mmCIF file of C-alpha atoms and ligand atoms in Angstrom:
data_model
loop_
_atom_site.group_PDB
_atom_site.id
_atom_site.type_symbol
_atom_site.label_atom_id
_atom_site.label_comp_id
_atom_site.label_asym_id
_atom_site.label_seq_id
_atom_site.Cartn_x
_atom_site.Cartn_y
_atom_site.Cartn_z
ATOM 1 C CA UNK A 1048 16.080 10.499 143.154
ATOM 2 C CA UNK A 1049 19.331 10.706 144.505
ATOM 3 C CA UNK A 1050 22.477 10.206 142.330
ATOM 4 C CA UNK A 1051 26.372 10.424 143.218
ATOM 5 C CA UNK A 1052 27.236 13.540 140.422
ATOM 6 C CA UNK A 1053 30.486 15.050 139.496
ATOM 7 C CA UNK A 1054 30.575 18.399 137.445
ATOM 8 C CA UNK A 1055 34.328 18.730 137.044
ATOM 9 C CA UNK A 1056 37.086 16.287 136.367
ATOM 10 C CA UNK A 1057 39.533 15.552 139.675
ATOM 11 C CA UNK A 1058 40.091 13.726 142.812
ATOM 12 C CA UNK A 1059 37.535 11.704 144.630
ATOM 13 C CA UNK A 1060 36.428 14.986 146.009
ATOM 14 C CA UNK A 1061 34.653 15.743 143.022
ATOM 15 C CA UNK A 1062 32.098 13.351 143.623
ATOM 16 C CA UNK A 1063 28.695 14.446 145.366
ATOM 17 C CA UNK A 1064 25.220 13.411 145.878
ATOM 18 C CA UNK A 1065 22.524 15.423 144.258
ATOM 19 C CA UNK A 1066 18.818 14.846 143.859
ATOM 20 C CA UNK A 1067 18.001 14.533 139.920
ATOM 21 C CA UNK A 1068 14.988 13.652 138.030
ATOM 22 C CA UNK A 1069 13.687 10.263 138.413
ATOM 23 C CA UNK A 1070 13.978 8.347 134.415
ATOM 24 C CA UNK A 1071 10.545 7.056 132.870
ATOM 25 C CA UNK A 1072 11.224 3.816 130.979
ATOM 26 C CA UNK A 1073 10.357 4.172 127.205
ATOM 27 C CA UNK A 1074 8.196 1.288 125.884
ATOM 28 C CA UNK A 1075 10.775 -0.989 125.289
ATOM 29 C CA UNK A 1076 12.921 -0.013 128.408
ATOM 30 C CA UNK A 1077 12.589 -1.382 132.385
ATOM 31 C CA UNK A 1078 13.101 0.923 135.494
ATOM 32 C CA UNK A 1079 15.765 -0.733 137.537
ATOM 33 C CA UNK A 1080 15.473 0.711 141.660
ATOM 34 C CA UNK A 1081 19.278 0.030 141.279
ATOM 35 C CA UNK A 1082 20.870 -1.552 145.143
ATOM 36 C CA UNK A 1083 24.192 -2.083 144.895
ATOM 37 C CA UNK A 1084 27.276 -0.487 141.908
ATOM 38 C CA UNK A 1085 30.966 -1.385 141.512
ATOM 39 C CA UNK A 1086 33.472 0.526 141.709
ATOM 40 C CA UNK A 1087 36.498 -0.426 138.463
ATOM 41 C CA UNK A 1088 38.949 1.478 136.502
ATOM 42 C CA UNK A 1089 36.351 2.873 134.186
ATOM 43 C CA UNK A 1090 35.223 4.776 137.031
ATOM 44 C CA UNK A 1091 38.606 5.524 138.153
ATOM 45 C CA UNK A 1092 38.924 7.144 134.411
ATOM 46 C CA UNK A 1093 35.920 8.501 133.725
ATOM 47 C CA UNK A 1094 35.743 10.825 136.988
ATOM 48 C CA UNK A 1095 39.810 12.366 135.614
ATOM 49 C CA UNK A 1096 39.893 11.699 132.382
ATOM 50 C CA UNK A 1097 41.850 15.122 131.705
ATOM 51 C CA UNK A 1098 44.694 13.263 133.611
ATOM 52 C CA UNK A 1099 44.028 10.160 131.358
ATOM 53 C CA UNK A 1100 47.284 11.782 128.690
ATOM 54 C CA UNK A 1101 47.664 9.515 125.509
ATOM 55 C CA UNK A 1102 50.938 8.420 127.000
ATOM 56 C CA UNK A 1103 48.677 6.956 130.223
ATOM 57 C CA UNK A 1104 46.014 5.969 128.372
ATOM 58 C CA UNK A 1105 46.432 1.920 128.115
ATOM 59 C CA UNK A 1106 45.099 1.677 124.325
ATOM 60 C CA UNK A 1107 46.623 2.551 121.157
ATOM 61 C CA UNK A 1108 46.527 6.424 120.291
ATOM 62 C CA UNK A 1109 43.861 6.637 117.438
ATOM 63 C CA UNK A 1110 41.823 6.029 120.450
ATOM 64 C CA UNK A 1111 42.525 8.391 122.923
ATOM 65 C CA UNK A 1112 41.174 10.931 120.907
ATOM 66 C CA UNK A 1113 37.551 9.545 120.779
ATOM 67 C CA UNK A 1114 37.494 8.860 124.087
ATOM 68 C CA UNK A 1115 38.504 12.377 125.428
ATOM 69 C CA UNK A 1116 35.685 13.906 122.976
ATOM 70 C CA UNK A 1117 33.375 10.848 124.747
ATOM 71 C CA UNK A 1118 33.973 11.781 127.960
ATOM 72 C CA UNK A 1119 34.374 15.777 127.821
ATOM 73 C CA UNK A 1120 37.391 17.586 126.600
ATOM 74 C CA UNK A 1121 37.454 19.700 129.986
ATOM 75 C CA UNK A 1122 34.936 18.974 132.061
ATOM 76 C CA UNK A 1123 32.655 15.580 132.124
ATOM 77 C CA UNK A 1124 30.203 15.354 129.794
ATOM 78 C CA UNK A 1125 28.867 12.317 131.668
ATOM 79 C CA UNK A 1126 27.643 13.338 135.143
ATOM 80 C CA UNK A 1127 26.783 10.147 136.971
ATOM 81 C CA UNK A 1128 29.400 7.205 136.606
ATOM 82 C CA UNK A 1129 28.828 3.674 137.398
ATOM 83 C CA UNK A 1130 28.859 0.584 134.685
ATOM 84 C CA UNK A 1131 27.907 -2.161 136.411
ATOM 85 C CA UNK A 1132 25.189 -2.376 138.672
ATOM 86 C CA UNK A 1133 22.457 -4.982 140.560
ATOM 87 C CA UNK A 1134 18.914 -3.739 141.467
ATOM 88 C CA UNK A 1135 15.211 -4.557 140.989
ATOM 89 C CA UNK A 1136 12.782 -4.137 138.317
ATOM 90 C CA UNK A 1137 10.451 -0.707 139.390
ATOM 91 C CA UNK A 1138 8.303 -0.527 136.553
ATOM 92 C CA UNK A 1139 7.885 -1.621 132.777
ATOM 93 C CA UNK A 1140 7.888 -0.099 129.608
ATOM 94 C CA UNK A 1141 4.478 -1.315 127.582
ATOM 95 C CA UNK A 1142 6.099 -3.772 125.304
ATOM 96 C CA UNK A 1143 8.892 -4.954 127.367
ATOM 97 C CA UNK A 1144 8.697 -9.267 127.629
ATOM 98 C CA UNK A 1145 11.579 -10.082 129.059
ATOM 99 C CA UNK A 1146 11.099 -8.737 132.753
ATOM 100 C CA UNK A 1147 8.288 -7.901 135.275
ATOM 101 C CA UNK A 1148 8.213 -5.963 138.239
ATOM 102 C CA UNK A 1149 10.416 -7.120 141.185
ATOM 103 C CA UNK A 1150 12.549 -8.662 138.841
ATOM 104 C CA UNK A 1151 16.038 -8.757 140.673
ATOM 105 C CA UNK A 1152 18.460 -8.201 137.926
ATOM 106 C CA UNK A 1153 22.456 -7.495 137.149
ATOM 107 C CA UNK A 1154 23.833 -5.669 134.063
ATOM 108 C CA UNK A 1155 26.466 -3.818 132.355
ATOM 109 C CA UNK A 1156 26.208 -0.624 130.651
ATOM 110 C CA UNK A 1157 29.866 0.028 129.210
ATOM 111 C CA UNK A 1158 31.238 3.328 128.321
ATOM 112 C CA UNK A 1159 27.517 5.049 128.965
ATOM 113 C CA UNK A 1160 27.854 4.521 132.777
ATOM 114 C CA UNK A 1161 24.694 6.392 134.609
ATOM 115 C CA UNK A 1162 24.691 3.505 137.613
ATOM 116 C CA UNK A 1163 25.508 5.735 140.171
ATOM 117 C CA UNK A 1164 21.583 6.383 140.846
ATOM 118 C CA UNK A 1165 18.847 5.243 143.009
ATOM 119 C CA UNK A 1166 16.903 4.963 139.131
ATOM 120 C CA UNK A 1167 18.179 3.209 135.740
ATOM 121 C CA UNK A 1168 16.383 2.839 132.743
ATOM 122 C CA UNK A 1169 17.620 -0.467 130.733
ATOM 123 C CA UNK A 1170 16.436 -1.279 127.044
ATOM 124 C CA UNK A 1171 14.869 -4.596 127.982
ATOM 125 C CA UNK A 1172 18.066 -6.137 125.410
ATOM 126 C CA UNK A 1173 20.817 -4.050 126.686
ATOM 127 C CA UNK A 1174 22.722 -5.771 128.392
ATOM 128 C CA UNK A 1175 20.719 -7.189 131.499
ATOM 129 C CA UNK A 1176 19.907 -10.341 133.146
ATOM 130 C CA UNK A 1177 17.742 -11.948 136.127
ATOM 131 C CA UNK A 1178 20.634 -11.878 138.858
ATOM 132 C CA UNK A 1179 21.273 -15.124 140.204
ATOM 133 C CA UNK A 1180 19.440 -16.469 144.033
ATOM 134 C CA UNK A 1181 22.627 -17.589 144.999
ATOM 135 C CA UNK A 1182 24.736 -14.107 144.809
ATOM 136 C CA UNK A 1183 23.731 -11.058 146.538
ATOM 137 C CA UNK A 1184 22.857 -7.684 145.010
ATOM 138 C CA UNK A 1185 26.944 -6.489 145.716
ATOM 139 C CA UNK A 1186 27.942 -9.614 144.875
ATOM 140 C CA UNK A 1187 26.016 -9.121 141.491
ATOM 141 C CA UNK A 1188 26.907 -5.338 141.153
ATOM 142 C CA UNK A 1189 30.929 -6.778 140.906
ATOM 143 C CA UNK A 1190 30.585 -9.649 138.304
ATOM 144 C CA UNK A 1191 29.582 -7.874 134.630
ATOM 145 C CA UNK A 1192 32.651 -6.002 133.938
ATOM 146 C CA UNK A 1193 35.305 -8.473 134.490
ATOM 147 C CA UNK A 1194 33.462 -11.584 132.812
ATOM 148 C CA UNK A 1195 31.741 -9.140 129.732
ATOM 149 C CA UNK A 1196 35.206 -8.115 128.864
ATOM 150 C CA UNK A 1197 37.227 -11.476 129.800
ATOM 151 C CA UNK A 1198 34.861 -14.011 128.009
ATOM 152 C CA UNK A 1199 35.373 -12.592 124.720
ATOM 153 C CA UNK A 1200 39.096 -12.579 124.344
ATOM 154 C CA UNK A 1201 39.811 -16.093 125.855
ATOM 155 C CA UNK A 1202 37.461 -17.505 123.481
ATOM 156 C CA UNK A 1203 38.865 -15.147 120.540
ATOM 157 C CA UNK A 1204 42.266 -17.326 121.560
ATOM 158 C CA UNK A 1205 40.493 -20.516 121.435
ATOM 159 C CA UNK A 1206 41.154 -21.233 125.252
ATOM 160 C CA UNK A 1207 40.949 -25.382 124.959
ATOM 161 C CA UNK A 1208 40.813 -27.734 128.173
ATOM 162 C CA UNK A 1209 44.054 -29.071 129.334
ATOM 163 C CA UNK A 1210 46.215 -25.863 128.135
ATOM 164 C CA UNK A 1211 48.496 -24.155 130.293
ATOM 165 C CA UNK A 1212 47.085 -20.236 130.717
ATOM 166 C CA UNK A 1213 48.929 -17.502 132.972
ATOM 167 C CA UNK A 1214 47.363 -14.175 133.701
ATOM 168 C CA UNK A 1215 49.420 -11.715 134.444
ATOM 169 C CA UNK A 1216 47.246 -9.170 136.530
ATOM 170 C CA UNK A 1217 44.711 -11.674 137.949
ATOM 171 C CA UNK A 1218 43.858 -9.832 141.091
ATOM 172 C CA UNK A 1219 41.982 -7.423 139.093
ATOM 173 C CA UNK A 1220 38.445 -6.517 137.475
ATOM 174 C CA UNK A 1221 39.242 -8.688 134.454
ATOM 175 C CA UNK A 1222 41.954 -10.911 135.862
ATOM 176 C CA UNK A 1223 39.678 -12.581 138.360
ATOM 177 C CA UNK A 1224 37.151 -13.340 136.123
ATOM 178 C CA UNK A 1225 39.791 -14.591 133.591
ATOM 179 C CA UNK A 1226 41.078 -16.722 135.883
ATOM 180 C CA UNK A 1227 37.898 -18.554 136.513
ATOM 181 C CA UNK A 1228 36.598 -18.534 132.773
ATOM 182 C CA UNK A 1229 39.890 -20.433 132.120
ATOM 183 C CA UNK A 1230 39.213 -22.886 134.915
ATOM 184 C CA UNK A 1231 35.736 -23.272 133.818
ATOM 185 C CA UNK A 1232 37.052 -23.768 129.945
ATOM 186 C CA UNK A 1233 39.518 -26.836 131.863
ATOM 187 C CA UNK A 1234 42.591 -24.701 131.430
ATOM 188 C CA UNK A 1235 45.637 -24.838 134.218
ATOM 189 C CA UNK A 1236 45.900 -21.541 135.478
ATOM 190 C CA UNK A 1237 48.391 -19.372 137.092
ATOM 191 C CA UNK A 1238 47.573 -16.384 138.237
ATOM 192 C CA UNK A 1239 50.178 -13.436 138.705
ATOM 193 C CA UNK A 1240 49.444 -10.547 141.028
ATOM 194 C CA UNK A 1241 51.247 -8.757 143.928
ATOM 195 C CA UNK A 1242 51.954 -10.241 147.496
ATOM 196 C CA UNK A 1243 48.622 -9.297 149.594
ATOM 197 C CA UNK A 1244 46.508 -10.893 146.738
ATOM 198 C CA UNK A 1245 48.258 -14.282 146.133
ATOM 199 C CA UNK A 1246 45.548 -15.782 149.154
ATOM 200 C CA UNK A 1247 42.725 -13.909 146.857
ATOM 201 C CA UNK A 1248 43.407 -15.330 143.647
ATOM 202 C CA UNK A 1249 44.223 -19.134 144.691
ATOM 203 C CA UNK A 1250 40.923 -19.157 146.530
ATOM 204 C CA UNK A 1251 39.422 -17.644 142.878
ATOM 205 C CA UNK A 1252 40.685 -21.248 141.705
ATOM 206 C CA UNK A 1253 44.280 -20.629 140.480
ATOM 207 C CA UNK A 1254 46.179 -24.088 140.421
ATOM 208 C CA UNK A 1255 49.617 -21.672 140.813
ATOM 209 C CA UNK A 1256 50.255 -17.877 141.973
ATOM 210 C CA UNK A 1257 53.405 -15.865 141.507
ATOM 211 C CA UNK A 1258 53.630 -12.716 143.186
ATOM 212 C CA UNK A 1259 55.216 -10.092 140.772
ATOM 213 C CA UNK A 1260 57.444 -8.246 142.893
ATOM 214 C CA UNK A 1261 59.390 -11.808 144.390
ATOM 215 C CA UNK A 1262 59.843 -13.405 140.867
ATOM 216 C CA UNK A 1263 59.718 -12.732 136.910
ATOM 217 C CA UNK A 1264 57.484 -15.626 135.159
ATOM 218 C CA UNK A 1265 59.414 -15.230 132.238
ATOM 219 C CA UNK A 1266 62.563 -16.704 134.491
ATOM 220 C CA UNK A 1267 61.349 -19.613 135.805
ATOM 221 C CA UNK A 1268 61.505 -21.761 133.111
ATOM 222 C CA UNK A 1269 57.381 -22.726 132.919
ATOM 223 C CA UNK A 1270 56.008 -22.754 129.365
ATOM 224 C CA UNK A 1271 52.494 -21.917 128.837
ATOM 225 C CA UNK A 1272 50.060 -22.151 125.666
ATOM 226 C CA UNK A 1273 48.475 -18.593 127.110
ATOM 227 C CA UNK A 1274 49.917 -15.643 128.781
ATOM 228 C CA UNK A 1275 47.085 -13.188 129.432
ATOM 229 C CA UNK A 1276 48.749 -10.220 130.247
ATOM 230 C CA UNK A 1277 45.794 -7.901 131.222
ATOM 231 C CA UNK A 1278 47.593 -4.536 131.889
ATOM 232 C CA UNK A 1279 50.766 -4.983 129.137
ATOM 233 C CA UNK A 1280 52.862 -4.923 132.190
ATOM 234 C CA UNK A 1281 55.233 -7.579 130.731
ATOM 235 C CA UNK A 1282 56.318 -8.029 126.668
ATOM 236 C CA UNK A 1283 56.524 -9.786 123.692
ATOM 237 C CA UNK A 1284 59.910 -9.765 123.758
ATOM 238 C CA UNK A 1285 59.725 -11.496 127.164
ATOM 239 C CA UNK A 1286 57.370 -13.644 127.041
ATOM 240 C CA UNK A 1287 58.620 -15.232 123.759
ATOM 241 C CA UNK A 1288 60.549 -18.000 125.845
ATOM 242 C CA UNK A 1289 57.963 -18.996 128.452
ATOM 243 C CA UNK A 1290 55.290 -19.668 125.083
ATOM 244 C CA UNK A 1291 54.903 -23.239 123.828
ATOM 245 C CA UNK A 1292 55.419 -22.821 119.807
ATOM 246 C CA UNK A 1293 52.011 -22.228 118.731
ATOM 247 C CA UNK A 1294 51.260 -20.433 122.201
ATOM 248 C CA UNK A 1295 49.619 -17.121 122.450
ATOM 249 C CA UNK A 1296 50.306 -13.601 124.021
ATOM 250 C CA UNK A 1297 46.417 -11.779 124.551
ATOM 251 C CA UNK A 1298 46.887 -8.380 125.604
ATOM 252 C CA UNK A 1299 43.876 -6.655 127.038
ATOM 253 C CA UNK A 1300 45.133 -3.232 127.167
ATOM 254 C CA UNK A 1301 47.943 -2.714 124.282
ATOM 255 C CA UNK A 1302 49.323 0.164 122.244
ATOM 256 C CA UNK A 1303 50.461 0.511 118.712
ATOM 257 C CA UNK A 1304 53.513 -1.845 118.574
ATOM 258 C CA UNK A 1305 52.098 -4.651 120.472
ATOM 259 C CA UNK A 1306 49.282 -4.085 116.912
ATOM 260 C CA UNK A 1307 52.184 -4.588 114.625
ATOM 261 C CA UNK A 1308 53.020 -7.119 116.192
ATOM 262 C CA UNK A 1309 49.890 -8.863 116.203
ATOM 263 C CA UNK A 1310 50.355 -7.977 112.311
ATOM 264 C CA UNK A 1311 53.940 -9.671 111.744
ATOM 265 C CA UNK A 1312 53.213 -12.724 114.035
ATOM 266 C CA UNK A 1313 49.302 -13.231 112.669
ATOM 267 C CA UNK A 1314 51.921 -14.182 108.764
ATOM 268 C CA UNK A 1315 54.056 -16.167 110.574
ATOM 269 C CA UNK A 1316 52.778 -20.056 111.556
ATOM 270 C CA UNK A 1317 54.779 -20.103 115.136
ATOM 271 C CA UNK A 1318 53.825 -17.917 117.999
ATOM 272 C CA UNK A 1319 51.717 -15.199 117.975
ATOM 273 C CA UNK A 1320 50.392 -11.427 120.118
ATOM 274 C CA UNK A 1321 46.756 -11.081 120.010
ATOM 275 C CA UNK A 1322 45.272 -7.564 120.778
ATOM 276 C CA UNK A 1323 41.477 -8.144 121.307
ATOM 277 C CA UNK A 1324 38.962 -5.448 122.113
ATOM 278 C CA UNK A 1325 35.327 -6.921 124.233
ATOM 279 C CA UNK A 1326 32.489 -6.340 122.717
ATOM 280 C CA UNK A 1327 30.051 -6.705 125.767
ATOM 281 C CA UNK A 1328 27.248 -8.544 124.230
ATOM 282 C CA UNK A 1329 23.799 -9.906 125.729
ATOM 283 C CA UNK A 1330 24.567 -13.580 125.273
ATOM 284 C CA UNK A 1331 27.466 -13.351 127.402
ATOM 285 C CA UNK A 1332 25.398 -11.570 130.074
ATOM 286 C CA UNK A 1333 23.197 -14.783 129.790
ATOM 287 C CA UNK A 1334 26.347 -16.900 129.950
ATOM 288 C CA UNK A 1335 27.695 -15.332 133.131
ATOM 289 C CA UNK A 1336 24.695 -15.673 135.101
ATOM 290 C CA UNK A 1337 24.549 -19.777 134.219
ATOM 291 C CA UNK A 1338 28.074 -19.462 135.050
ATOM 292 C CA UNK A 1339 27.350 -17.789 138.639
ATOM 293 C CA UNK A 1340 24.101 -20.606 139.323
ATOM 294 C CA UNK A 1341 26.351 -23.437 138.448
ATOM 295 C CA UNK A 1342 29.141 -21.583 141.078
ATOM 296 C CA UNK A 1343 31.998 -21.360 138.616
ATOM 297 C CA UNK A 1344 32.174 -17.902 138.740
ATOM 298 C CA UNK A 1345 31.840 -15.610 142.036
ATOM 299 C CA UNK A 1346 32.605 -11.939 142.781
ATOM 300 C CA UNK A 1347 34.822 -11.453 145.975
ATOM 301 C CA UNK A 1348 33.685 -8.594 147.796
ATOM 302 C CA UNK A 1349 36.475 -6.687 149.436
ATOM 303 C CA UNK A 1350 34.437 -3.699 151.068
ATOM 304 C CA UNK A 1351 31.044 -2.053 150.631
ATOM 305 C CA UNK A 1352 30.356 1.637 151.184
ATOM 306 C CA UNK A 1353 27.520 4.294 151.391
ATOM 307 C CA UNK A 1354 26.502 6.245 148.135
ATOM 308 C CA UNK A 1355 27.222 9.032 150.412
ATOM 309 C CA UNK A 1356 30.972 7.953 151.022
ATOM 310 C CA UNK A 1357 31.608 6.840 147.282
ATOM 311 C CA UNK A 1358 34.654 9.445 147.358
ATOM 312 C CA UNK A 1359 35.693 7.249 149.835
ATOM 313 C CA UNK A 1360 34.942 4.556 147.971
ATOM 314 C CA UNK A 1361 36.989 5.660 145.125
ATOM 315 C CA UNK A 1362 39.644 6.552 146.899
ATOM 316 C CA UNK A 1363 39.867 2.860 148.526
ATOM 317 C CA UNK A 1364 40.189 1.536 144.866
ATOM 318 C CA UNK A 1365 42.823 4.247 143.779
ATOM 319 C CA UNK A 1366 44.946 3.081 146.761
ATOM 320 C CA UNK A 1367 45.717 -0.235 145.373
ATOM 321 C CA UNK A 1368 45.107 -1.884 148.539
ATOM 322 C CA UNK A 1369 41.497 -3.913 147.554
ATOM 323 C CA UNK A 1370 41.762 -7.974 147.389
ATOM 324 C CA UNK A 1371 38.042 -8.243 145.245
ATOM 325 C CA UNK A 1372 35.609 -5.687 144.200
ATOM 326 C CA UNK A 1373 34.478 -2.312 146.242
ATOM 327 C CA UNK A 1374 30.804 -1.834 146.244
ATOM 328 C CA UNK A 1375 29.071 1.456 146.671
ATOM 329 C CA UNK A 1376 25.517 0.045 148.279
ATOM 330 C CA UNK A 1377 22.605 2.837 146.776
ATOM 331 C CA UNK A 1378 19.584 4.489 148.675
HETATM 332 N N1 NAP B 2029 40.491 -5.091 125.734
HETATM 333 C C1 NAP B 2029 39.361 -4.655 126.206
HETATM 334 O O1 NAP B 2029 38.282 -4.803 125.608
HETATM 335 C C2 NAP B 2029 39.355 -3.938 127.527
HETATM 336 C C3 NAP B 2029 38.137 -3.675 128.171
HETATM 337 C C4 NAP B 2029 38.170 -3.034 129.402
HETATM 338 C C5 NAP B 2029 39.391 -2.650 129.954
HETATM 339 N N2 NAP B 2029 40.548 -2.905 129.287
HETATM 340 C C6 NAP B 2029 41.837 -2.518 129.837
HETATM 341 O O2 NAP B 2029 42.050 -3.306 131.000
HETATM 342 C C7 NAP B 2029 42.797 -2.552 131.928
HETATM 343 C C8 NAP B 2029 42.112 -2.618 133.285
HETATM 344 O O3 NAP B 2029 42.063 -3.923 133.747
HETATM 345 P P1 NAP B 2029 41.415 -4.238 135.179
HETATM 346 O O4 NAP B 2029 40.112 -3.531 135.269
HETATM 347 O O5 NAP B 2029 41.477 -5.685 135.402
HETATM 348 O O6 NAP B 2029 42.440 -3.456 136.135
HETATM 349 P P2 NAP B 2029 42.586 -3.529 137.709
HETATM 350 O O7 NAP B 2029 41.339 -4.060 138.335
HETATM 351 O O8 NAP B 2029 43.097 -2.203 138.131
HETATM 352 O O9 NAP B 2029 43.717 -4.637 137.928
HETATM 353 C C9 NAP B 2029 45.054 -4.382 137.596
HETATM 354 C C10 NAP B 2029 45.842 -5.668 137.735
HETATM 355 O O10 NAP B 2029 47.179 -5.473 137.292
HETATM 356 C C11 NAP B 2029 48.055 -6.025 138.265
HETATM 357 N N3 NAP B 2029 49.374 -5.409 138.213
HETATM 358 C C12 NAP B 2029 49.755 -4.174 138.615
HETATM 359 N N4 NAP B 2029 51.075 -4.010 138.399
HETATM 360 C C13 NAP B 2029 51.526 -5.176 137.860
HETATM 361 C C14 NAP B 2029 52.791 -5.640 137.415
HETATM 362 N N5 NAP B 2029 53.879 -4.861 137.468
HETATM 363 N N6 NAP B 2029 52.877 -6.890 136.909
HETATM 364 C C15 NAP B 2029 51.785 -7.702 136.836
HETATM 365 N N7 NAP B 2029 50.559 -7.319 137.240
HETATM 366 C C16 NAP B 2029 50.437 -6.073 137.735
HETATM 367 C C17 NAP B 2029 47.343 -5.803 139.587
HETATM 368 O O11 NAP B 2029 47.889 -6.661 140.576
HETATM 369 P P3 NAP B 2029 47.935 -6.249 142.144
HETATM 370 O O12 NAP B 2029 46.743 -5.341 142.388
HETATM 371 O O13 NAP B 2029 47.801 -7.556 142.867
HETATM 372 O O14 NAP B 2029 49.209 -5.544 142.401
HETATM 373 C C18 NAP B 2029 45.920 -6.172 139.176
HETATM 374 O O15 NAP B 2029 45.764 -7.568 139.151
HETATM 375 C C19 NAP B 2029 42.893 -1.124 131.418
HETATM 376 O O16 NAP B 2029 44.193 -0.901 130.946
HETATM 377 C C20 NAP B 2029 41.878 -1.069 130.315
HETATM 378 O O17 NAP B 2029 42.274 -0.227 129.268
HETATM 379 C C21 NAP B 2029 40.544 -3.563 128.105
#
């Protein structure tokens, strides 16, 4: 089978196809012909991670080191990204239940990535559904990610219908699937992201948009129960004025003082900074596809390449440019 490989950490360049050994599926696994992979950040990290230094790295320090010794210390350990992915059941392992041949199905596989490949073995409960009729395989290849990792920490904040939520960073992989989960939970959203995606993320469903680089949420005087701020980009410190008295700062990617501070407020009864890791679970993969038949949540397609231009691909997502998700479409 064919599978987009990279052998040394680097620029898109390091990415290239190579024919590999197709997978058997254990007993309890499925083979998944995989169509269509997203390209997100993980990607974007895995494929440098030697340029990922603790002061880049977007979590706290005790876990930078793990995830250097994960991914390889100086060259990849891992040589096929991709961690979300759509395809079609090839073939069954003996006792699997769940699935049958021809299956079309969407999953997730984290921090193990291995999408990249015309062939995927699944254990039967990883974390894999039936895709939905109504989304197509790219569509379904762009969903996992954002609404495995967003689902979690709004409802580890208690997201409640009728609160006011902001994300800061809702053009993104997690943003624009936060910004529909908190529609979907009956939340008023506003969604803040730079100027060419303000069309993007009002058509995701976002009752306001401010565009970060014309005005400072924390000025305007709005008070919210919820600010999501996905990449840390904004503070504590500034966001203390713009939360209601009980409200909430969540913090997707944090470092060690936004933890102490989750410490001193989580003693105090006013308001409070939440750090919240995901952990990607099956039921949520079961949620999100109801969630994608019943239309509450879609994936936005921006652009769609070739396996054999994924450097391009990559490249395209590194540029900052993309309104939605960028597809690499396999075999
Ligand atoms: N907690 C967890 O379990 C968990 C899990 C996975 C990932 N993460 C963390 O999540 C982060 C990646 O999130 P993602 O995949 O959504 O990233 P992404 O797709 O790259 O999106 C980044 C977002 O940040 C926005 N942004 C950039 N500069 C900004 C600024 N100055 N002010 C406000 N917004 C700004 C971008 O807006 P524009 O593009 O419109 O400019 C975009 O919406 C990483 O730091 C990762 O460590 C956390």
């Amino acid at each position: 089978m064919k599978a987009i490989t990279y052998t040394e950490y680097g620029t898109p360049d390091v990415l290239h196809i190579k024919e590999m050994n197709k997978p058997t599926p254990k007993d309890n696994e499925i083979l998944i012909r995989v169509h269509a992979v997203s390209v997100n950040m993980g990607d974007l990290w895995g494929r440098n991670f030697k340029a990922i230094t603790p002061s880049k790295f977007s979590m706290p320090l005790p876990l930078w080191l793990p995830s250097r010794l994960y991914f390889g210390v100086t060259k990849p350990r891992i040589n096929v990204l991709g961690n979300e992915f759509a395809g079609e059941v090839e073939s069954v392992g003996r006792d699997v239940k769940r699935f049958k041949k021809g299956d079309p199905v969407f999953g997730y596989r984290g921090q193990s990535m291995g999408a990249n490949a015309e062939y995927l073995c699944m254990a039967e409960n990883g974390i894999v559904a039936v895709k939905p009729a109504n989304i197509s395989y790219e569509e379904a290849a762009a969903i996992p990610y954002g609404a495995l990792t967003a689902l979690p920490l709004l409802r580890r904040v208690n997201i409640q219908p009728g609160q006011k939520v902001l994300i800061n960073g809702a053009s993104g992989g997690i943003g624009s699937a936060a910004v529909q989960l908190a529609k979907y939970y009956g939340a008023e959203v506003t969604g803040v992201c730079g100027t060419p995606r303000l069309g993007f993320v009002k058509a995701l469903g976002a009752d306001k948009v401010i565009d970060y680089t014309k005005e400072d949420f924390t000025q305007n005087g709005e008070i919210y129960d919820l600010i999501f701020d996905i990449m840390n980009k904004s503070s504590f410190e500034k966001c203390k004025d713009s939360l209601k008295p009980n409200g909430v700062y969540l913090l997707a990617s944090f470092k060690m003082k936004q933890v102490f501070q989750m410490l001193q407020t989580s003693r105090s009864n006013g308001k409070k900074v939440i750090c919240a890791l995901a952990m990607e679970n099956l039921e949520d993969m079961e949620l999100t596809r109801k969630l994608v038949e019943e239309g509450k949540i879609k994936a936005v397609v921006d652009k769609c390449f070739p396996m054999e231009r994924a450097a391009e691909a990559h490249r395209y997502v590194e540029s900052g440019n993309k309104a939605g998700s960028v597809v690499i479409t396999i075999g």
